[in-house]
PDB file of C-alpha atoms in Angstrom:
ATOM      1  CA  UNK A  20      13.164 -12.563   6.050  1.00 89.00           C
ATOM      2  CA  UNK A  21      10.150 -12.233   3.632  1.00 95.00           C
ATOM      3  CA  UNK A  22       9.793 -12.671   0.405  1.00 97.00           C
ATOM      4  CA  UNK A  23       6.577 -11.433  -1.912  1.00 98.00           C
ATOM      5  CA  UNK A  24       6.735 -13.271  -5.515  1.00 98.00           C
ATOM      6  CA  UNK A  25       4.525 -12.188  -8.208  1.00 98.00           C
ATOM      7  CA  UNK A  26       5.063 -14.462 -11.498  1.00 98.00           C
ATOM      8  CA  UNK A  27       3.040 -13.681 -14.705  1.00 97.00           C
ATOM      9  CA  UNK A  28       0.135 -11.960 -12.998  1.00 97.00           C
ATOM     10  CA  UNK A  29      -2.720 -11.976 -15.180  1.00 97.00           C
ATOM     11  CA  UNK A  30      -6.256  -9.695 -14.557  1.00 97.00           C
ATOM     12  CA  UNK A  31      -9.276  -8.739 -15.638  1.00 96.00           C
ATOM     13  CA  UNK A  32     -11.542  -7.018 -13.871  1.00 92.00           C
ATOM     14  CA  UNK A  33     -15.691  -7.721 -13.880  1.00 85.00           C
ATOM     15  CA  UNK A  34     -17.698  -5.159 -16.023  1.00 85.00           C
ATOM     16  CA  UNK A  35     -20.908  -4.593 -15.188  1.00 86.00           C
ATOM     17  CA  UNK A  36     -22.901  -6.385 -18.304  1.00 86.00           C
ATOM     18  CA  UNK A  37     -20.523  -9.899 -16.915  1.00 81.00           C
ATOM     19  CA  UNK A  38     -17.658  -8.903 -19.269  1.00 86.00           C
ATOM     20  CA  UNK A  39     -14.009  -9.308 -18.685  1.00 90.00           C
ATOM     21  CA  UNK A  40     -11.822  -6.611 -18.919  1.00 93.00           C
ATOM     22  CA  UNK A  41      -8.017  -7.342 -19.015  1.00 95.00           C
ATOM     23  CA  UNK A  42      -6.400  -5.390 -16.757  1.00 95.00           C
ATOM     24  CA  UNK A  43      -2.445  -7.261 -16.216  1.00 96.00           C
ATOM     25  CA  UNK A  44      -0.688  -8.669 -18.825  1.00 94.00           C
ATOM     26  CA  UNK A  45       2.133 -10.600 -17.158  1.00 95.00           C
ATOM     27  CA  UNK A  46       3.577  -9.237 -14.139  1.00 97.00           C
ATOM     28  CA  UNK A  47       6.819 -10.275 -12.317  1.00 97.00           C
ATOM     29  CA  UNK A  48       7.927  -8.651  -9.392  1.00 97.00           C
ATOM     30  CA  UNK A  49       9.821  -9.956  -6.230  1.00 97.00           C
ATOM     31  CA  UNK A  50      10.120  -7.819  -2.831  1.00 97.00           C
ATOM     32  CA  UNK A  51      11.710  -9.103   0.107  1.00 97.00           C
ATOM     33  CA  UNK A  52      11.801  -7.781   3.663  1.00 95.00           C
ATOM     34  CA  UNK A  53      13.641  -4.883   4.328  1.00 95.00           C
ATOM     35  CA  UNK A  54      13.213  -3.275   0.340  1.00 96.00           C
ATOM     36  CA  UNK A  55      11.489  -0.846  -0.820  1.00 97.00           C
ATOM     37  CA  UNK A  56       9.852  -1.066  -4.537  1.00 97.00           C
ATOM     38  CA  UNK A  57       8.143   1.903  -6.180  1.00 96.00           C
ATOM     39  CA  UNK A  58       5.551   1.390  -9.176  1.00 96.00           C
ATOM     40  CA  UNK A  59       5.119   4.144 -10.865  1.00 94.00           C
ATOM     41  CA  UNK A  60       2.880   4.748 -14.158  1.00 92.00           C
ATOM     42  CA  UNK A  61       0.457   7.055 -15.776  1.00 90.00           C
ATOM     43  CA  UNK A  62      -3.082   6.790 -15.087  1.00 87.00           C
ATOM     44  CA  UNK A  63      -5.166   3.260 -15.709  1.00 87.00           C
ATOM     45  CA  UNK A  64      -2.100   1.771 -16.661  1.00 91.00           C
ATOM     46  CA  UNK A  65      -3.192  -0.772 -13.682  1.00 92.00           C
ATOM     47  CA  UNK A  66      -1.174  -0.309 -10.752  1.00 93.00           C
ATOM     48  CA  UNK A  67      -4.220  -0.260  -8.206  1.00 92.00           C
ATOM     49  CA  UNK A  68      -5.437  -3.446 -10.461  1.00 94.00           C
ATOM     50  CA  UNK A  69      -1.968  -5.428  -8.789  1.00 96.00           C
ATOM     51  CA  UNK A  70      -2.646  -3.405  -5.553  1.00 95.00           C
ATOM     52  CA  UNK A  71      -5.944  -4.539  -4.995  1.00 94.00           C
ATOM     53  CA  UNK A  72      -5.759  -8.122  -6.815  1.00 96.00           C
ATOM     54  CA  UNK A  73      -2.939  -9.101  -3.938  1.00 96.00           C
ATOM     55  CA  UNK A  74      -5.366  -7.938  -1.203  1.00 95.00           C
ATOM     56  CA  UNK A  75      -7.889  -9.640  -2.872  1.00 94.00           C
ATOM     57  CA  UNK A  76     -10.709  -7.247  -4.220  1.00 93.00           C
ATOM     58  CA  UNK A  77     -13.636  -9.602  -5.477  1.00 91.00           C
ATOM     59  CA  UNK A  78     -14.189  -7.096  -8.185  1.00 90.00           C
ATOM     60  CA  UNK A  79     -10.706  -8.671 -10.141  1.00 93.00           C
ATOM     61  CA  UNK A  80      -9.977 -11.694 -11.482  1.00 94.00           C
ATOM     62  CA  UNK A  81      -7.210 -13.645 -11.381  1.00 96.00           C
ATOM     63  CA  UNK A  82      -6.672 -15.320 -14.866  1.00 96.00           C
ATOM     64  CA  UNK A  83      -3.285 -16.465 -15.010  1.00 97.00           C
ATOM     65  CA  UNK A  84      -0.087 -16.075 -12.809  1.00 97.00           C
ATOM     66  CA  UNK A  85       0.846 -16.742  -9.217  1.00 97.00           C
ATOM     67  CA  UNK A  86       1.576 -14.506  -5.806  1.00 98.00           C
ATOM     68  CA  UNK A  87       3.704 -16.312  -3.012  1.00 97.00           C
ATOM     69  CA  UNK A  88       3.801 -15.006   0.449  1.00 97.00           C
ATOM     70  CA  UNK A  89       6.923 -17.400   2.361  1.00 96.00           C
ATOM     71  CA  UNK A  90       5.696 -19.954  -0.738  1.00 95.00           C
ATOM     72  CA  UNK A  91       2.453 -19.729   0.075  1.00 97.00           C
ATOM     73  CA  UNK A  92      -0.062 -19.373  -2.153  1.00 98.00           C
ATOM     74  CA  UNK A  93      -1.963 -16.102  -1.736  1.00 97.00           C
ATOM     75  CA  UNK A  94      -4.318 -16.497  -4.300  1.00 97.00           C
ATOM     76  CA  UNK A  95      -5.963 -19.266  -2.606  1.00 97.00           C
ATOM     77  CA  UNK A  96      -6.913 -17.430   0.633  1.00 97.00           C
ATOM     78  CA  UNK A  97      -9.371 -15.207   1.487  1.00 96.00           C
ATOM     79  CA  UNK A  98      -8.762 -11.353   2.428  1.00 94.00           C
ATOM     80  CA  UNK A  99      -8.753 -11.968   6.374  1.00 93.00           C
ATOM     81  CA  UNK A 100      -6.563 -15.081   5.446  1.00 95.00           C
ATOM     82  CA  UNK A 101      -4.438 -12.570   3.093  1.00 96.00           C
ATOM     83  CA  UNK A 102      -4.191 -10.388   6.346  1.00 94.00           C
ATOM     84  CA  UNK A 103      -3.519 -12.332   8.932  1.00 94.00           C
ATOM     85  CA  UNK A 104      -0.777 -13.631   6.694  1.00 95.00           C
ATOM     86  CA  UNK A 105       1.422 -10.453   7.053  1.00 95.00           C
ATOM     87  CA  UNK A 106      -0.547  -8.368   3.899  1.00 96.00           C
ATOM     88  CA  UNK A 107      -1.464  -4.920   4.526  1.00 96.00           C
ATOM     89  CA  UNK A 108      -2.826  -2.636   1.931  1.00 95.00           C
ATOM     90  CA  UNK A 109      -2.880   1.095   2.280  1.00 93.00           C
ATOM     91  CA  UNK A 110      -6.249   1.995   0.410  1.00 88.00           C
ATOM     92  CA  UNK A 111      -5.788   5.294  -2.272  1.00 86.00           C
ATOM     93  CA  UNK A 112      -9.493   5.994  -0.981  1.00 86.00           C
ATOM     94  CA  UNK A 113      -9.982   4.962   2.845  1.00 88.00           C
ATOM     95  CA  UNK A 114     -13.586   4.115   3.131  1.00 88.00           C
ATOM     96  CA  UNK A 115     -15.607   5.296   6.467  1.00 88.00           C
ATOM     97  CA  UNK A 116     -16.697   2.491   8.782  1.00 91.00           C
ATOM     98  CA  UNK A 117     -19.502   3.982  11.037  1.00 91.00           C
ATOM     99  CA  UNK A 118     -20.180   2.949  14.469  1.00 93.00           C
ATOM    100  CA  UNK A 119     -16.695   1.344  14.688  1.00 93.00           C
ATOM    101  CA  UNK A 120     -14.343   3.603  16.476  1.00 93.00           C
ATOM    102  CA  UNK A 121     -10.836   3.639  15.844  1.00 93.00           C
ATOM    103  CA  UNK A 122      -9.005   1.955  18.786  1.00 92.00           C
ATOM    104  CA  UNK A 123     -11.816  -1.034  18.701  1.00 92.00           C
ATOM    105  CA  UNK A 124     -10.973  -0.906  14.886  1.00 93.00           C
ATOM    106  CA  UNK A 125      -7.062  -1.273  15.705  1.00 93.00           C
ATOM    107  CA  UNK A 126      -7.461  -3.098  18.756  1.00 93.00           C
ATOM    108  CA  UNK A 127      -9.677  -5.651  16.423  1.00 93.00           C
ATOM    109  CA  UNK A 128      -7.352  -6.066  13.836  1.00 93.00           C
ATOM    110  CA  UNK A 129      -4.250  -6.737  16.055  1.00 93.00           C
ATOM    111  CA  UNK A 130      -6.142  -9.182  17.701  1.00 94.00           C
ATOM    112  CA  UNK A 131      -7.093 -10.895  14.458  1.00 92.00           C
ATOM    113  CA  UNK A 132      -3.467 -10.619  13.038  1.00 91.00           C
ATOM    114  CA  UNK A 133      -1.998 -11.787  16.435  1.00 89.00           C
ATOM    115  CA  UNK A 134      -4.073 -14.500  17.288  1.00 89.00           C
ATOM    116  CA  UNK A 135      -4.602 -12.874  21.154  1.00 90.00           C
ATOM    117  CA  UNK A 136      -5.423  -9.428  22.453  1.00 90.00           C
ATOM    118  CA  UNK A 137      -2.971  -7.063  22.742  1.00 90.00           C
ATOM    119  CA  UNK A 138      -2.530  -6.617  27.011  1.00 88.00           C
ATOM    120  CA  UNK A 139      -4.595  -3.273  27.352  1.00 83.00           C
ATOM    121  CA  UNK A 140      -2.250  -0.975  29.250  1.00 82.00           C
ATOM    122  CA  UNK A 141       0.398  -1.803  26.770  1.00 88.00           C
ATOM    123  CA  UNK A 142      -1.849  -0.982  23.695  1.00 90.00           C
ATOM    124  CA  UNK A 143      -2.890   2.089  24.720  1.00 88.00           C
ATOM    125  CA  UNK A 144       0.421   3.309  25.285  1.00 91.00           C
ATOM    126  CA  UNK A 145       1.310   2.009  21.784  1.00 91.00           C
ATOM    127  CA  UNK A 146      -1.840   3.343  20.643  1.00 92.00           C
ATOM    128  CA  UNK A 147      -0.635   6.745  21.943  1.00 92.00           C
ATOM    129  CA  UNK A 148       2.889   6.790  20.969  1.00 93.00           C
ATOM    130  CA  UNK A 149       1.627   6.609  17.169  1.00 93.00           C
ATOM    131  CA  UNK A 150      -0.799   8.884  16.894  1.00 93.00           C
ATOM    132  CA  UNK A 151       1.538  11.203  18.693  1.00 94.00           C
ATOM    133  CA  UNK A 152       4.679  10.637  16.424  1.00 94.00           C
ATOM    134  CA  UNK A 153       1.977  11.202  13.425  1.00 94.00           C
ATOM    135  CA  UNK A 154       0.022  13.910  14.933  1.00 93.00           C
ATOM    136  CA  UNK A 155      -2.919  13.261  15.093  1.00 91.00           C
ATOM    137  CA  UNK A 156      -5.057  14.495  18.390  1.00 90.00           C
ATOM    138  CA  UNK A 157      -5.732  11.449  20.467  1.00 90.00           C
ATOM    139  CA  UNK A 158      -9.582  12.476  20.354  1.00 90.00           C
ATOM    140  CA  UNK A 159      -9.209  10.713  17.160  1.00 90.00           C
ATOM    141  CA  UNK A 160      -8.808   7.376  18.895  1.00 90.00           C
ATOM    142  CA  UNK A 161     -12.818   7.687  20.175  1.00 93.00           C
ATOM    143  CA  UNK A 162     -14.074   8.646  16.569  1.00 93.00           C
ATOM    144  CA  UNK A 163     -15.454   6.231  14.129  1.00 93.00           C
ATOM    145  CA  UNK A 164     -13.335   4.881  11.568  1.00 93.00           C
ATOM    146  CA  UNK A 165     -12.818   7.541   8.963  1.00 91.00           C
ATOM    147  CA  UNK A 166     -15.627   9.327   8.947  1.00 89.00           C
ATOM    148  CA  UNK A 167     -15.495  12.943   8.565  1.00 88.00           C
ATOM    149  CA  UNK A 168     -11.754  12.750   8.033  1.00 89.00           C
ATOM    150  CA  UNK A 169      -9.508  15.279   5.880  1.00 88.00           C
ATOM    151  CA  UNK A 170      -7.480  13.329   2.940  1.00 87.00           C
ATOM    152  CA  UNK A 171      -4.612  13.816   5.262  1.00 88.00           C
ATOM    153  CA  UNK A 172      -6.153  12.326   8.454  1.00 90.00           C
ATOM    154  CA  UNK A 173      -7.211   9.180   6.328  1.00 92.00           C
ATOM    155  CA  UNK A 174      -3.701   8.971   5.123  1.00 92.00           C
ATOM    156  CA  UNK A 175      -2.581   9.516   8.543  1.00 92.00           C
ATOM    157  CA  UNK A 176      -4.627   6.547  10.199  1.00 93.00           C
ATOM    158  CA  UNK A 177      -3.500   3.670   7.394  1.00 94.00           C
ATOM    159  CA  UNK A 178       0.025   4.635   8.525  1.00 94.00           C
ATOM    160  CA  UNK A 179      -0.913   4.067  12.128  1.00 94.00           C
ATOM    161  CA  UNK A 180      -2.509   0.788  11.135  1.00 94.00           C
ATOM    162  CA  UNK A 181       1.149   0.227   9.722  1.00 94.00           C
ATOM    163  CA  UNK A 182       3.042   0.973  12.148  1.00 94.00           C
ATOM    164  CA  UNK A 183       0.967  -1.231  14.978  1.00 94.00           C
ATOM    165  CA  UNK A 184       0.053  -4.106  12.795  1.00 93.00           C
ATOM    166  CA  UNK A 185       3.229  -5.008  11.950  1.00 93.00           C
ATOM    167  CA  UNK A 186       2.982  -6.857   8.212  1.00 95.00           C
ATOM    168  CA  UNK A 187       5.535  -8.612   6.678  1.00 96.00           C
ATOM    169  CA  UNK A 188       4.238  -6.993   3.242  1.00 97.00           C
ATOM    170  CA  UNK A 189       2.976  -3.535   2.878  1.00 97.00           C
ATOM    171  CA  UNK A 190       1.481  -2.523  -0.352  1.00 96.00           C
ATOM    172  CA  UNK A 191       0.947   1.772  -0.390  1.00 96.00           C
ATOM    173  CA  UNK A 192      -1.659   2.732  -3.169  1.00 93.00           C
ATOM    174  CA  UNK A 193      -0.763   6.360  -3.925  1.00 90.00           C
ATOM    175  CA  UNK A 194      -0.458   7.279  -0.228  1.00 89.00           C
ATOM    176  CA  UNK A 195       0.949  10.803  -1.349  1.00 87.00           C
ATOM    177  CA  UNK A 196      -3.004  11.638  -3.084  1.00 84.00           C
ATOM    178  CA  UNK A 197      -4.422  14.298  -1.931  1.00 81.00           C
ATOM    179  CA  UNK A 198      -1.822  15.224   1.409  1.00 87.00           C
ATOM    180  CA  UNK A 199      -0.133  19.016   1.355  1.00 88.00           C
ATOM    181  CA  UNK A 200       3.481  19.325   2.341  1.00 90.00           C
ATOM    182  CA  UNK A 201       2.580  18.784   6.127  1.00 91.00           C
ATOM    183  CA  UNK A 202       0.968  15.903   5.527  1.00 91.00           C
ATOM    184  CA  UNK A 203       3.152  14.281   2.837  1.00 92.00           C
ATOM    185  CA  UNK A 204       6.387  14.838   5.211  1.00 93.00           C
ATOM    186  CA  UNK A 205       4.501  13.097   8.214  1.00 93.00           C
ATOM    187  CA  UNK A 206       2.939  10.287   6.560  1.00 94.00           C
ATOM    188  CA  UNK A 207       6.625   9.519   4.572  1.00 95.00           C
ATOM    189  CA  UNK A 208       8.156   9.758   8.275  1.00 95.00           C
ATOM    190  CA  UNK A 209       5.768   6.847   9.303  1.00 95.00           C
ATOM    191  CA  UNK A 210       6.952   4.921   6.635  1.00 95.00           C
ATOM    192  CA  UNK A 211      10.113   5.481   6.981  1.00 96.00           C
ATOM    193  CA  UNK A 212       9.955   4.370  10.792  1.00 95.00           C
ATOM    194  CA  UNK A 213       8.336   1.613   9.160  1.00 94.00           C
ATOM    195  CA  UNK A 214      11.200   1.371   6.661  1.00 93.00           C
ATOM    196  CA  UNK A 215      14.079   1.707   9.246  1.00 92.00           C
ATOM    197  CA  UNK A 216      13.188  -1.539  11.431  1.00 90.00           C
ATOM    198  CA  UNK A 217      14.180  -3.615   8.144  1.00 89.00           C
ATOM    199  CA  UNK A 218      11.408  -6.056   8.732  1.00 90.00           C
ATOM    200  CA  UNK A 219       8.873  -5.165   6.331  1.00 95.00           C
ATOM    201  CA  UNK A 220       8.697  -5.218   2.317  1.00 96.00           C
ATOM    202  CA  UNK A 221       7.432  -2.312   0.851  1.00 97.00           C
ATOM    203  CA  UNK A 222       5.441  -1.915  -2.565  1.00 97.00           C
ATOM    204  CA  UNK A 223       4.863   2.213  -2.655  1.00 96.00           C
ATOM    205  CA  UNK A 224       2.848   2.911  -5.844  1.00 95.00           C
ATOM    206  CA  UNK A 225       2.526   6.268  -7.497  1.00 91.00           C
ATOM    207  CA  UNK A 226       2.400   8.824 -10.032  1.00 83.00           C
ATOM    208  CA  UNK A 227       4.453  11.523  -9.077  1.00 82.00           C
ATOM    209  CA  UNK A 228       8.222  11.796  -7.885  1.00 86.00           C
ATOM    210  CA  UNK A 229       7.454  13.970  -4.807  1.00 87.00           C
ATOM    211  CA  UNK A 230       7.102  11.598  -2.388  1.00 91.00           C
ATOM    212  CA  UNK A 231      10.220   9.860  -3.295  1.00 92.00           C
ATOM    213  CA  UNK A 232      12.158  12.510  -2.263  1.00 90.00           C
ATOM    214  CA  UNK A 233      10.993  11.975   1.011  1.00 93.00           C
ATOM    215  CA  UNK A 234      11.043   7.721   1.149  1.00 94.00           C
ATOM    216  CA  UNK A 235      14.029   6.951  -1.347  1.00 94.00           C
ATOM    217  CA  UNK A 236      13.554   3.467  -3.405  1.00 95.00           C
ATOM    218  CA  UNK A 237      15.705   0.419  -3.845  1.00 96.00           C
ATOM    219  CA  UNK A 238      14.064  -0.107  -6.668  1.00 97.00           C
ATOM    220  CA  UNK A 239      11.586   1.738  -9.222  1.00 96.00           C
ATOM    221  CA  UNK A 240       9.611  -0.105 -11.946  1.00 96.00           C
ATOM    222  CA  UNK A 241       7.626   1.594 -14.785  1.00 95.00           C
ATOM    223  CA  UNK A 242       4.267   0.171 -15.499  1.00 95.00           C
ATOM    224  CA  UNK A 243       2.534   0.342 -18.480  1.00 94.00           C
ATOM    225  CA  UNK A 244      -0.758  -1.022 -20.022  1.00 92.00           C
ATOM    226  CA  UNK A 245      -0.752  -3.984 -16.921  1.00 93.00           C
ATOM    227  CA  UNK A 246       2.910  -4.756 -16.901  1.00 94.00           C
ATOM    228  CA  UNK A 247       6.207  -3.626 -15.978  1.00 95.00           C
ATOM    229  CA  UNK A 248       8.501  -2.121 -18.981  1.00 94.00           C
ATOM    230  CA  UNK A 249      11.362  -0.498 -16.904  1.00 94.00           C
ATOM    231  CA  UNK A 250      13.205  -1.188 -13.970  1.00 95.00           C
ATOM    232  CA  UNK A 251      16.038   0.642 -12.172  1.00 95.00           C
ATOM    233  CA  UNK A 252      17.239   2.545  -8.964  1.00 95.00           C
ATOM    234  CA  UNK A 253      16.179   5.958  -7.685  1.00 92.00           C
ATOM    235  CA  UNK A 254      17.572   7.696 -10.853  1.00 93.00           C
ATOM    236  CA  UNK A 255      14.990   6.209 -12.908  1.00 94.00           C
ATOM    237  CA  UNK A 256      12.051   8.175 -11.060  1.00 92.00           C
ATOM    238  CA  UNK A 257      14.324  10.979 -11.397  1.00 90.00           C
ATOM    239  CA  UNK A 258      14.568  10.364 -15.430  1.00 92.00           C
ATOM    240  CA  UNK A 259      10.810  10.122 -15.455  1.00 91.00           C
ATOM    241  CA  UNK A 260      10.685  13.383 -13.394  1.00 88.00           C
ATOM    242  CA  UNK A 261      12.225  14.837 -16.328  1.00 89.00           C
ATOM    243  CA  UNK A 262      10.923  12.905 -19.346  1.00 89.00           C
ATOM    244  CA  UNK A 263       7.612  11.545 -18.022  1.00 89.00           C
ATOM    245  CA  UNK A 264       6.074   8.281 -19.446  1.00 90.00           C
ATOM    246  CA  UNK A 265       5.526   9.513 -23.143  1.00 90.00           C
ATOM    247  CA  UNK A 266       8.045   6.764 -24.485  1.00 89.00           C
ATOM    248  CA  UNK A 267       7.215   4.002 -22.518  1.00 89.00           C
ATOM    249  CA  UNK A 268       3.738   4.783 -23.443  1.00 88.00           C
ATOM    250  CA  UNK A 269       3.973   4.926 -27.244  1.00 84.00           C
ATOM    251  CA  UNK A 270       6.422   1.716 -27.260  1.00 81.00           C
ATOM    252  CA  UNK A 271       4.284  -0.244 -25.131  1.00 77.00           C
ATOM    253  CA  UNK A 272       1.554   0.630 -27.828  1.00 74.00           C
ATOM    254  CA  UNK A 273       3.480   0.096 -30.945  1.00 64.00           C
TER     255      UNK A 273
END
């Protein structure tokens, strides 16, 4: 068991002129292996800001607050330290990494994570197996690392890194962007895979209900200008289905 704790998180992020920006105002949130939390919001209310601060994006500042992994302190390690400690960030916007194909990506990463190389004939039969179960042509496995991708077949290859790297802690930035119904319905079955062994926490952020309806919360939390101002079950993302984030906007702005 896992356990993810986020007390008073405080951010800014750096402008270009040197400024500070405050991005989080205070956030508290706890997710243990085994739960899934959504984070839902309206737009640059700051829910990539917490995404990306936990992985540790240089471009945001920590400025008050703590995040425990297992009581250790995340905000003291680097990214690869972050990683290797069981984080794993699904990016909104996958970035292309030419000349680095995908199963020496994946193969790279395990290895990293792991601490040894994954035996060969074993990993390419787990290589296989998941781009199989998400569809995606094996081909794929000889192509560099996103490039010349659909939105889908990004979305597609962070789940695969998921599902064979294992973290303790997955953080989903608006995984749903951008994906059709095919998509959406295979990506949300990767998760759910990934949901079903019980051994990983999940943090699925987003602005729409549709993907809920495919990977059902434990728990939903509204956040507004950098901080949480609701929490619930799954019948809160089906209240703000109905009502939206009007009055959670205008009271957080009062």
């Amino acid at each position: 068991m896992s356990t993810l704790e986020i007390h008073d998180l405080q951010v800014s992020v750096k402008l270009p002129d040197g400024d500070l920006k405050p991005i989080l105002a205070g956030v508290d949130l706890t997710v243990k292996s085994g739960e899934t939390h959504a984070i839902m919001g309206p737009n640059g209310s700051g829910k990539s800001t917490l995404a990306y601060s936990i992985a540790g994006h240089p471009k945001y500042e920590i400025t008050g607050g703590t995040v425990t992994l297992d009581g250790d302190d995340v905000l003291a390690m680097t990214v690869d330290e972050r990683a290797r400690a069981g984080l794993f960030l699904a990016m909104q916007y996958p970035v292309e990494v030419p000349g680095v194909s995908v199963a020496n990506f994946l193969r790279t990463a395990k290895t990293a994570i792991d601490g040894e190389a994954p035996k060969l004939r074993t990993w390419a039969g787990e290589l296989r197996g998941a781009m199989e179960k998400l569809q995606m042509d094996p081909a794929f496995a000889q192509r560099n690392v996103n490039e010349g991708f659909s939105g889908g077949e990004k979305k597609r290859h962070e789940i695969m890194q998921l599902e064979l790297l294992k973290p303790k802690m997955a953080i989903l930035d608006e995984t749903d962007s951008g994906l059709d119904i095919d998509a959406l319905r295979i990506v949300s079955e990767g998760v759910n895979r990934v949901r079903a062994s019980g051994e990983a926490g999940l943090l699925l952020i987003t602005h729409y209900t549709r993907i809920l309806r495919y990977i059902k919360p434990d728990f939903v939390h509204v956040f507004v200008a950098g901080r949480i101002v609701k929490e619930g079950g799954p019948e809160l993302a089906e209240q703000l289905e109905a009502e939206g984030y009007e009055r959670y906007v205008a009271s957080a702005n009062a």
